[in-house]
Every structure is written in C-alpha cells, then in structure tokens.
CSV table of C-alpha atoms in Angstrom, one decimal:
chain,number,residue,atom,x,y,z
A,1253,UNK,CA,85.2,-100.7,25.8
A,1254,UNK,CA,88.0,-102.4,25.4
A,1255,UNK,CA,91.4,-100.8,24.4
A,1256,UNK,CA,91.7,-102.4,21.4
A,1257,UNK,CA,88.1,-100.9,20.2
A,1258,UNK,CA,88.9,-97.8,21.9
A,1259,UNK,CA,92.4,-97.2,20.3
A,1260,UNK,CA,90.7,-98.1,17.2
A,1261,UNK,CA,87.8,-95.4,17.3
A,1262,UNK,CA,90.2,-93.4,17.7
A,1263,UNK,CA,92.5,-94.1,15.2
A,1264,UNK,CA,90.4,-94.3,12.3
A,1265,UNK,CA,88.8,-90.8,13.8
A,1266,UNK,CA,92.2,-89.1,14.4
A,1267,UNK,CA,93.0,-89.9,10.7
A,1268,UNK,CA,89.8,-88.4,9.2
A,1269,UNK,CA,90.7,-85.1,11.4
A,1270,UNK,CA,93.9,-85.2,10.1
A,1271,UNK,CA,92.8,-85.6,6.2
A,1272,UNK,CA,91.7,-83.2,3.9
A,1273,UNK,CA,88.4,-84.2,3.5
A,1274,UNK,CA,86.4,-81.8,3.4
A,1275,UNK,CA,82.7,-79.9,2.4
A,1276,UNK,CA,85.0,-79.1,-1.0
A,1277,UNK,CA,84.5,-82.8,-1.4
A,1278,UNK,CA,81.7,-83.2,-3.9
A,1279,UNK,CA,81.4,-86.8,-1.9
A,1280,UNK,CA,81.3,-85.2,1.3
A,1281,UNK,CA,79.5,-82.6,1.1
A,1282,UNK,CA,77.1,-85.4,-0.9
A,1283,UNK,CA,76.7,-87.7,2.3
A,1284,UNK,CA,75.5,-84.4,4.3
A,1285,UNK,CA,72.8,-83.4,2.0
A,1286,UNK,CA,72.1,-87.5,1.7
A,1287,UNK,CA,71.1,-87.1,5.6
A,1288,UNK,CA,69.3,-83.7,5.6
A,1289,UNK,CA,71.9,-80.6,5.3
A,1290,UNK,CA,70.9,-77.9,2.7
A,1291,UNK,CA,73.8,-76.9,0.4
A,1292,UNK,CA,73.3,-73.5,2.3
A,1293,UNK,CA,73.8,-74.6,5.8
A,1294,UNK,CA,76.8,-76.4,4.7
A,1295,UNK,CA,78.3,-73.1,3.0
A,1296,UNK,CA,77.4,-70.9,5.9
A,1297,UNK,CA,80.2,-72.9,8.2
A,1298,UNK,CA,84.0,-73.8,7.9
A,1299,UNK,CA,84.3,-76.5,5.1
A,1300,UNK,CA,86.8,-78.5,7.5
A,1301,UNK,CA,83.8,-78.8,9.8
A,1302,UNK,CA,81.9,-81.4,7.3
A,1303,UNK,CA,84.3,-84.7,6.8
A,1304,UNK,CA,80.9,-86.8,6.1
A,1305,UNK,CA,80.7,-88.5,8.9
A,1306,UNK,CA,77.0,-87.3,9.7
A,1307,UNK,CA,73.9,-89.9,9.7
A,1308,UNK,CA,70.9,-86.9,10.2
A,1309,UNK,CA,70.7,-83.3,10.9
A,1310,UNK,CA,70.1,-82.8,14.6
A,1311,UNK,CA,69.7,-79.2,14.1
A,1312,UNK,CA,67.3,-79.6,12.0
A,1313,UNK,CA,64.8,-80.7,14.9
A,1314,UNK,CA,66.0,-79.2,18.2
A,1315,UNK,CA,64.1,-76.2,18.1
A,1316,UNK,CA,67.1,-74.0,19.1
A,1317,UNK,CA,66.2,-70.7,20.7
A,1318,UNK,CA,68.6,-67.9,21.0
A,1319,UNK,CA,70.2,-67.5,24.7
A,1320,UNK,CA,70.2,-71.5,24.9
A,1321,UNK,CA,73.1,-73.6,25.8
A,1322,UNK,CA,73.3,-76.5,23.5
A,1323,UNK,CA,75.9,-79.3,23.9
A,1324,UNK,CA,77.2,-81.6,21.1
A,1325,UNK,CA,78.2,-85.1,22.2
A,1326,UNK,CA,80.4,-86.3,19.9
A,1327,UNK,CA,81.4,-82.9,17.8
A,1328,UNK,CA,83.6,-83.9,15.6
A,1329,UNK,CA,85.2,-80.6,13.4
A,1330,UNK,CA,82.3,-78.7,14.4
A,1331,UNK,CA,79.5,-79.0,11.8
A,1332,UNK,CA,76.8,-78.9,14.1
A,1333,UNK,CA,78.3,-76.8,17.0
A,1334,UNK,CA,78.9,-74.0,14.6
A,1335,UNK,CA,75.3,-74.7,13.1
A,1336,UNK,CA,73.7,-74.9,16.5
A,1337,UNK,CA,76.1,-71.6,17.2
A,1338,UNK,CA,74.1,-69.2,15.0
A,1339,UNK,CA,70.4,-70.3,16.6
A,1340,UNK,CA,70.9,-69.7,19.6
A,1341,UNK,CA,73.0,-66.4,19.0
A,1342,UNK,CA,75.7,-64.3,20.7
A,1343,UNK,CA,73.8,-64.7,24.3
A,1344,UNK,CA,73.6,-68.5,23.9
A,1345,UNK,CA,76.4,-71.0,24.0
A,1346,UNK,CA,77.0,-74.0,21.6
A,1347,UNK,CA,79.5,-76.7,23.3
A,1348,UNK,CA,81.0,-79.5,21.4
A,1349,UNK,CA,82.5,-82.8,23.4
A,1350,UNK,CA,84.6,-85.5,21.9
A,1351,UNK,CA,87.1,-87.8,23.0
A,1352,UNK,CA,89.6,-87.3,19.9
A,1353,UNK,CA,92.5,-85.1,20.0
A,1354,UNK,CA,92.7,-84.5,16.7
A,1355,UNK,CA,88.9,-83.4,16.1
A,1356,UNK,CA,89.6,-81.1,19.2
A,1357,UNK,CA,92.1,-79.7,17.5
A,1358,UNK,CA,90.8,-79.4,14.1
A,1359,UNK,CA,87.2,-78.0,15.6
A,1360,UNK,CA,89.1,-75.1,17.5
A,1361,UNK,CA,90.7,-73.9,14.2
A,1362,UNK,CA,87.5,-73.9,12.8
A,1363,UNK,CA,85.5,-72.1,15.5
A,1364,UNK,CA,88.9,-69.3,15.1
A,1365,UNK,CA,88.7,-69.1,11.1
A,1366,UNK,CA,85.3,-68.8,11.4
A,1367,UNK,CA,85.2,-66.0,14.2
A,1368,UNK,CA,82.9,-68.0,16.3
A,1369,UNK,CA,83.2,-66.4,19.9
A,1370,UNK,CA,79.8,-68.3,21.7
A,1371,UNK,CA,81.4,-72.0,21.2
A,1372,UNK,CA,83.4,-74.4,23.2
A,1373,UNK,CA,85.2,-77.4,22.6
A,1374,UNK,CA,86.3,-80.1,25.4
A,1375,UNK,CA,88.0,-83.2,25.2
A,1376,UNK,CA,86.2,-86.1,26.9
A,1377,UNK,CA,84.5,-89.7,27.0
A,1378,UNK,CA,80.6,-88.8,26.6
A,1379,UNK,CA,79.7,-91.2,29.5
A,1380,UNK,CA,82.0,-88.2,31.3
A,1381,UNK,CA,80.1,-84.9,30.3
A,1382,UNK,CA,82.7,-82.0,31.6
A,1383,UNK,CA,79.5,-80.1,32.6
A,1384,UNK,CA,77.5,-79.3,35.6
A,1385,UNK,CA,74.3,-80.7,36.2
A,1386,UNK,CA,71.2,-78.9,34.9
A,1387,UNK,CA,73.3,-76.3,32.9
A,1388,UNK,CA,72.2,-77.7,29.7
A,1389,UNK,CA,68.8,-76.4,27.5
A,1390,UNK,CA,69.5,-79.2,24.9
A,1391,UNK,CA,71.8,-82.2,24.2
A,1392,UNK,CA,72.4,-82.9,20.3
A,1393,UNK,CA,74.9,-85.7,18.7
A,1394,UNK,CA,75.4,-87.1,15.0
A,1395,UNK,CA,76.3,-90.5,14.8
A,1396,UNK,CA,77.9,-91.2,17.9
A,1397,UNK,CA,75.9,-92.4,21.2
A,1398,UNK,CA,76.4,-95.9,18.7
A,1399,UNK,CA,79.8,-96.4,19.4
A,1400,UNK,CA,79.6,-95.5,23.7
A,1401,UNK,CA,79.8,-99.2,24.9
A,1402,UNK,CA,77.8,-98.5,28.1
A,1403,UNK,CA,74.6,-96.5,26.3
A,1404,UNK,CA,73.1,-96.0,30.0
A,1405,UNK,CA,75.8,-94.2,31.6
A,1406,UNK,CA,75.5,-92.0,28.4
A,1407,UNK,CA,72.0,-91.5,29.2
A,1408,UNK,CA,72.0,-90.5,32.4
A,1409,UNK,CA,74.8,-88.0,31.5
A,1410,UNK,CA,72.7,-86.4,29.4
A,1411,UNK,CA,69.9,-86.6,31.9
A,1412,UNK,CA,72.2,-84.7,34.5
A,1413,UNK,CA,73.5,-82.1,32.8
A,1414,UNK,CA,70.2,-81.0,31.1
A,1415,UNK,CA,68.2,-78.7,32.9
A,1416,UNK,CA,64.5,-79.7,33.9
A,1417,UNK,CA,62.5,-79.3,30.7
A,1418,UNK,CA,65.6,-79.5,28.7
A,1419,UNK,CA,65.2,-81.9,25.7
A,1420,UNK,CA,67.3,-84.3,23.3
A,1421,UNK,CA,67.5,-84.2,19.6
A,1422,UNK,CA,69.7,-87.0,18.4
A,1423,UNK,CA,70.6,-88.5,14.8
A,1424,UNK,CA,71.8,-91.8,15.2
A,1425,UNK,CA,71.7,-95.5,13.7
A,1426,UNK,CA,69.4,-97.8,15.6
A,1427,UNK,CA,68.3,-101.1,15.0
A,1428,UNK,CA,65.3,-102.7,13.1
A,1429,UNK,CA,66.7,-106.3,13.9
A,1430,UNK,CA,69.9,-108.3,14.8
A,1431,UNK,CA,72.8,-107.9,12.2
A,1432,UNK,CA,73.8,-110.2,10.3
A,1433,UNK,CA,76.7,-112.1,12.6
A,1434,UNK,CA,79.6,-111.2,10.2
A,1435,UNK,CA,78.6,-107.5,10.5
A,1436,UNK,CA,77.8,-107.8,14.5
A,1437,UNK,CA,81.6,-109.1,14.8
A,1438,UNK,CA,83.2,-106.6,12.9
A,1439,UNK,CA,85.6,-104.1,13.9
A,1440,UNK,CA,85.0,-101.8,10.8
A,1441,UNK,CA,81.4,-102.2,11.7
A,1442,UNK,CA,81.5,-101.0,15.2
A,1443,UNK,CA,84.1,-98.3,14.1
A,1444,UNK,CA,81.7,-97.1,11.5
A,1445,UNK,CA,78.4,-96.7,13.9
A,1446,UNK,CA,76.8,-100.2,12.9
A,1447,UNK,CA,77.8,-102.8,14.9
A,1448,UNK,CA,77.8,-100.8,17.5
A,1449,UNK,CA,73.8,-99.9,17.5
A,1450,UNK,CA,71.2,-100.9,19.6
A,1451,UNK,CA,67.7,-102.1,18.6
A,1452,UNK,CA,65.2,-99.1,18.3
A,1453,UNK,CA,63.4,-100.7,21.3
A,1454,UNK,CA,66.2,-100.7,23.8
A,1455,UNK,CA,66.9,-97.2,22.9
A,1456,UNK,CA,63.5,-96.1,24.0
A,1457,UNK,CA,63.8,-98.0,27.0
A,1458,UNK,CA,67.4,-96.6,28.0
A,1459,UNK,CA,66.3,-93.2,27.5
A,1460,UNK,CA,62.6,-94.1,29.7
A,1461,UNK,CA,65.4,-95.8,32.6
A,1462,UNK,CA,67.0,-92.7,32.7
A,1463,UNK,CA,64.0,-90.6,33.6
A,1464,UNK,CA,63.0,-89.1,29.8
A,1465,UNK,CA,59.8,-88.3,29.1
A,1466,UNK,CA,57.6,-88.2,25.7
A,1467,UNK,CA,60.3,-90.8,23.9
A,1468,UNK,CA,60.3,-91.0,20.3
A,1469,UNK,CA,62.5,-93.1,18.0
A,1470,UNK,CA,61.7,-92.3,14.0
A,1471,UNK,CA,63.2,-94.2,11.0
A,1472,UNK,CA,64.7,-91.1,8.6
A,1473,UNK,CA,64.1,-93.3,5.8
A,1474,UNK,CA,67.8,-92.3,4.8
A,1475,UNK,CA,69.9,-94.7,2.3
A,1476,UNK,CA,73.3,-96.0,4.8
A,1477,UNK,CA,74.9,-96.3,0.9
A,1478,UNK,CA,75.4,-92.7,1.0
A,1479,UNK,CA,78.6,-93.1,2.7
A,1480,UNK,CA,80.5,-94.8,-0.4
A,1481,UNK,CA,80.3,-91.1,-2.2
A,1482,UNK,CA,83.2,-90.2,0.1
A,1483,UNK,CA,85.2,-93.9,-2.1
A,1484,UNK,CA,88.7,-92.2,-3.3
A,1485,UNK,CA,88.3,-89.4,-1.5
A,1486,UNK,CA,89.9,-90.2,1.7
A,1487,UNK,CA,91.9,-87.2,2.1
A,1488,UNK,CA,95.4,-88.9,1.4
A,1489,UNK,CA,98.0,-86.2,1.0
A,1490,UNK,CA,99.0,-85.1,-2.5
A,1491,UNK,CA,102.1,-86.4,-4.1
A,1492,UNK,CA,105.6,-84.7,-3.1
A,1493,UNK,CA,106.7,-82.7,-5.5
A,1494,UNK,CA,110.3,-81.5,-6.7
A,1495,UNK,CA,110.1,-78.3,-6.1
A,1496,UNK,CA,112.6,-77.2,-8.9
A,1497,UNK,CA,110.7,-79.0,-11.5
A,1498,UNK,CA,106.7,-78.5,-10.5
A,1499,UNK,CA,105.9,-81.5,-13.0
A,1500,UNK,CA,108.2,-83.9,-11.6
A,1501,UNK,CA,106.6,-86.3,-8.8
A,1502,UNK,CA,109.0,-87.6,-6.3
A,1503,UNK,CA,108.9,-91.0,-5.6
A,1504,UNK,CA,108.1,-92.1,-2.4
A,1505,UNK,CA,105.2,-89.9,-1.8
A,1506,UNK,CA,102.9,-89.9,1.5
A,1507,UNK,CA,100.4,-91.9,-0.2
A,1508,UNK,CA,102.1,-95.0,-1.7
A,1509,UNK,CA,99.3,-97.7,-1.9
A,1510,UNK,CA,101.5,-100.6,-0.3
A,1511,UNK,CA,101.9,-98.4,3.0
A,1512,UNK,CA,98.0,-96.6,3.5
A,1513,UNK,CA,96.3,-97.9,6.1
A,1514,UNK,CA,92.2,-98.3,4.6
A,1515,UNK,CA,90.4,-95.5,6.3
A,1516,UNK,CA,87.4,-95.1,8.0
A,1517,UNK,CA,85.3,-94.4,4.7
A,1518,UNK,CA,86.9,-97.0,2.7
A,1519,UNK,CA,85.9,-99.7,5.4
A,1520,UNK,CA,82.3,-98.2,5.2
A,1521,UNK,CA,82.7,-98.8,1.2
A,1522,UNK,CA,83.5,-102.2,1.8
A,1523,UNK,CA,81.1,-103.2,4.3
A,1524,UNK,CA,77.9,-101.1,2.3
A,1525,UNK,CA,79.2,-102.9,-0.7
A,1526,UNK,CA,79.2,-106.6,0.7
A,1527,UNK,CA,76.3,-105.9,3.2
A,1528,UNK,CA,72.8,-104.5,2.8
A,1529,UNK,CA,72.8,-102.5,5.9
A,1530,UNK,CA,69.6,-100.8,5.2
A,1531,UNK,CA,67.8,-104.3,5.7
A,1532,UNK,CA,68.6,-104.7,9.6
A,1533,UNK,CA,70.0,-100.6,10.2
A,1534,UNK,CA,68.2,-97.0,10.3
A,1535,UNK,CA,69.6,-93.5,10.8
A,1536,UNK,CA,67.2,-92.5,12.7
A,1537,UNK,CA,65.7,-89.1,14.8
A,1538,UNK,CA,65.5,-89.5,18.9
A,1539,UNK,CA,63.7,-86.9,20.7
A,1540,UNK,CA,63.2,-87.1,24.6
A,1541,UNK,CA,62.9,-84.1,27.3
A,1542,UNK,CA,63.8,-84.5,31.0
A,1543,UNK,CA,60.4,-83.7,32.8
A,1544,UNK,CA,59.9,-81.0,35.2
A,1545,UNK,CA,59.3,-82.3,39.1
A,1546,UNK,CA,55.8,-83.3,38.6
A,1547,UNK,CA,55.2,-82.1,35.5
A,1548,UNK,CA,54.9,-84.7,32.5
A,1549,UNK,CA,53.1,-82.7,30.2
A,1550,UNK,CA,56.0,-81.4,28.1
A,1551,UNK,CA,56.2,-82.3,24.4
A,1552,UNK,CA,59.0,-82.9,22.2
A,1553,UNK,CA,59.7,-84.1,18.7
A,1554,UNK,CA,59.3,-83.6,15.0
A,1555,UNK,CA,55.9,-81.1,15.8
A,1556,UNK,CA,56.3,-79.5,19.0
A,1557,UNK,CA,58.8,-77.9,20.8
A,1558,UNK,CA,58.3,-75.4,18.7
C-alpha cells in the first residue's frame, strides 16, 4: 500500500473514531440493520461500538461456541468483538485487531463501559496478526480484508493463527465484475471498501491457495445505498456555546463548513449517489475452515457448523 492510501485509510477511519456517530444515530444504527443486525443485538452492546461502517453480520454465521477464541480482523469500536464476546462466554476470548489508533482507543473504552472482561484489543496491520499460530477457533471481519492491498498474506495469516478445524466467517464486498474505471481509480472508493475488492472468483481462489477447505462465497443480496442513511450525520462537533448565555452560538465553531474535511460517509454519499455500485459490487458472506491433517471432511457455511 502505498503511504498515501495508507495515511488516507487511516485518516478518514481515525475521524469516524473520533466522531460521535453512533448506534443513537437513527442513520447508523439504520445501515446495521440494512446488513443483518437486529435492533436487539445492537442495544445489548456500547452504542460507540456501531459507527455504520458494517457490510454483513459475521456473527450472525460463525457458529460461536462458548470457550472459543474468536479474533476480529479489522474491529473497529468493537461491535462485533463485544457481540462475539457474549457467545462464547466468560471461558472464551473475543480479540479485536486494527491498525487505527483511534478505534483502539475508542474500542477499549467501550469493552471498560461495558464491563467486558473476556476481550482484547491490539493495534496491528491484519497481514501482521499479533497471534500465535493455531491459537485461533475462528477468524471474523466486517468490511475490511477489502482494503489489505496484499489479500494473500492476509490469507495465510488467518490460515496460521487458526487452529486445525478452525473456520472463517467473513462479511465483506466482493466483486461480480470490473468497476467502472472512474470508481476503480478512486481514492474515496478504495477508502470506502469498493475499489479496493476483489472479484468473487479470486477470493475463492486466495482462500483455496492458502490451504482452506469447503470455500463458499454468497451474494447477501444487501442494498450498498444503505450507507447514505448515515448523509448529515457525520458526527461533526456541536456548535460552541457562550457559556453565560446558553442561546448564544459563538462564532467560529468546530464545524464551520469552509474548514470540514468531507468524511468517510459523505464520500460514500457521493459515490452511491453518482455510481450504481450494486451493478458491479456485493456485500457478501465467506466461509472457509482450515482442514485437519488428512481430514477434508469438515463443513462450513450458512447450514453446518452448527
């Protein structure tokens, strides 16, 4: 990746950890039950933990058994750490990894607001798991193996640190067919999980290269628009006010439109608005599990691994 891309990702990420977007958001919490949350999985967890970022619900479909160790690549505030947390209970261990300092930061207040004592965050590249090998039941991740510009090495991360038998349960956006080139080239694209996708095919592939077993790669069906619900909600701070006259507004405020930077969701509004994504894009579900020495008779996906 190049360090233009990379400080960019993680810029535009940074600044949603920094907002106040939140699951209070009717918008936000509107793009999580557009990609499969229930309005009660959504209330059982820290509202900061849901910025509507998600494409899927990959707890949804990973069959989480208490005593597991689950990892998510990519956590974010938390959402599906702190989901994943409360499957596999007080004698399992729900892990989150991403590369931001802020969404550290801002999932570690949430896992201590919420009480949460069987999670873990750590800061690191996901082509860089800080794990050992084979100390992993499952790998999960929400919108995020799309933007790792060397897919493979991701791959055979996960295939390292899971344990023999251990499975993967991924939402992501995939690809039904080459972009259009204005959307391939674009920066807001790649930042916000398009351009940045890989043709449903390849995906398969990479995960068979890496030694997975029992592939599968299903379109969600789910509408990309949902992501302009989150337009003018951005999480800008609110206006300074004069604190010995509550109705005054001072001027020069935080959020004076000449000097705010677009965010993350307002380049998603632009691009869904001049782009039908949905044409050449899916969110989509992975499943894969990493074979047992000799044994390729394990099943995983949307009716086993139950």
């Amino acid at each position: 990746m190049s360090e233009e891309l990379l400080d960019s990702v993680k810029s535009k990420y940074g600044a949603v950890a920094e907002s106040t977007l939140s699951n209070n958001n009717a918008g936000v919490q509107a793009v999580a039950e557009a990609f499969g949350y229930t309005a009660e999985e959504l209330t059982s967890i820290p509202a900061e933990a849901n910025m509507g970022l998600s494409c899927g619900n990959p707890t949804a479909t990973a069959h989480l058994r208490p005593g597991e160790v689950v990892v998510d690549l990519g956590s974010g505030g938390g959402l599906d750490v702190f989901l994943a947390a409360r499957m596999v209970g007080p004698t399992g261990r729900a892990i989150g990894i991403d590369m931001t300092t802020a969404m550290i930061e801002r999932a570690r207040a949430n896992a201590q607001s919420g009480g949460y004592t069987n999670v873990d965050f750590y800061q690191s590249t996901i082509d860089k798991i800080p794990l050992p090998n084979a100390s992993v039941d499952c790998v999960i991740s929400n919108c995020v193996l799309n933007l790792a510009p060397d897919k493979p090495a991701v791959f055979r991360e996960i295939a390292r640190v899971l344990k023999p038998g251990g499975r993967v349960a991924v939402s992501d956006i995939a690809l039904k067919h080459d972009l259009p080139e204005a959307v391939a080239q674009s920066m807001a694209a790649y930042v916000g999980c398009i351009a940045g996708a890989i043709k449903m095919d390849d995906y398969k592939n990479g995960l068979l290269s890496a030694g997975f077993e029992h592939v599968e790669i299903v379109d969600s069906g789910a509408d990309l628009n949902a992501y302009a619900k989150v337009e003018n909600q951005a999480g800008c701070c609110s206006p300074a006010m004069d604190t010995t006259n509550p109705l005054q507004v001072v001027e020069g405020a935080c959020c004076t439109p000449a000097l705010v930077e677009p965010s993350l969701h307002d380049d998603l509004t632009t691009l869904l608005s001049q782009h039908d994504v949905n044409a050449a894009a899916a969110s989509v579900k992975v499943y894969a599990i990493k074979p047992h020495v000799g044994d390729s008779k394990a099943c995983c996906g949307p009716n086993c691994c139950a």
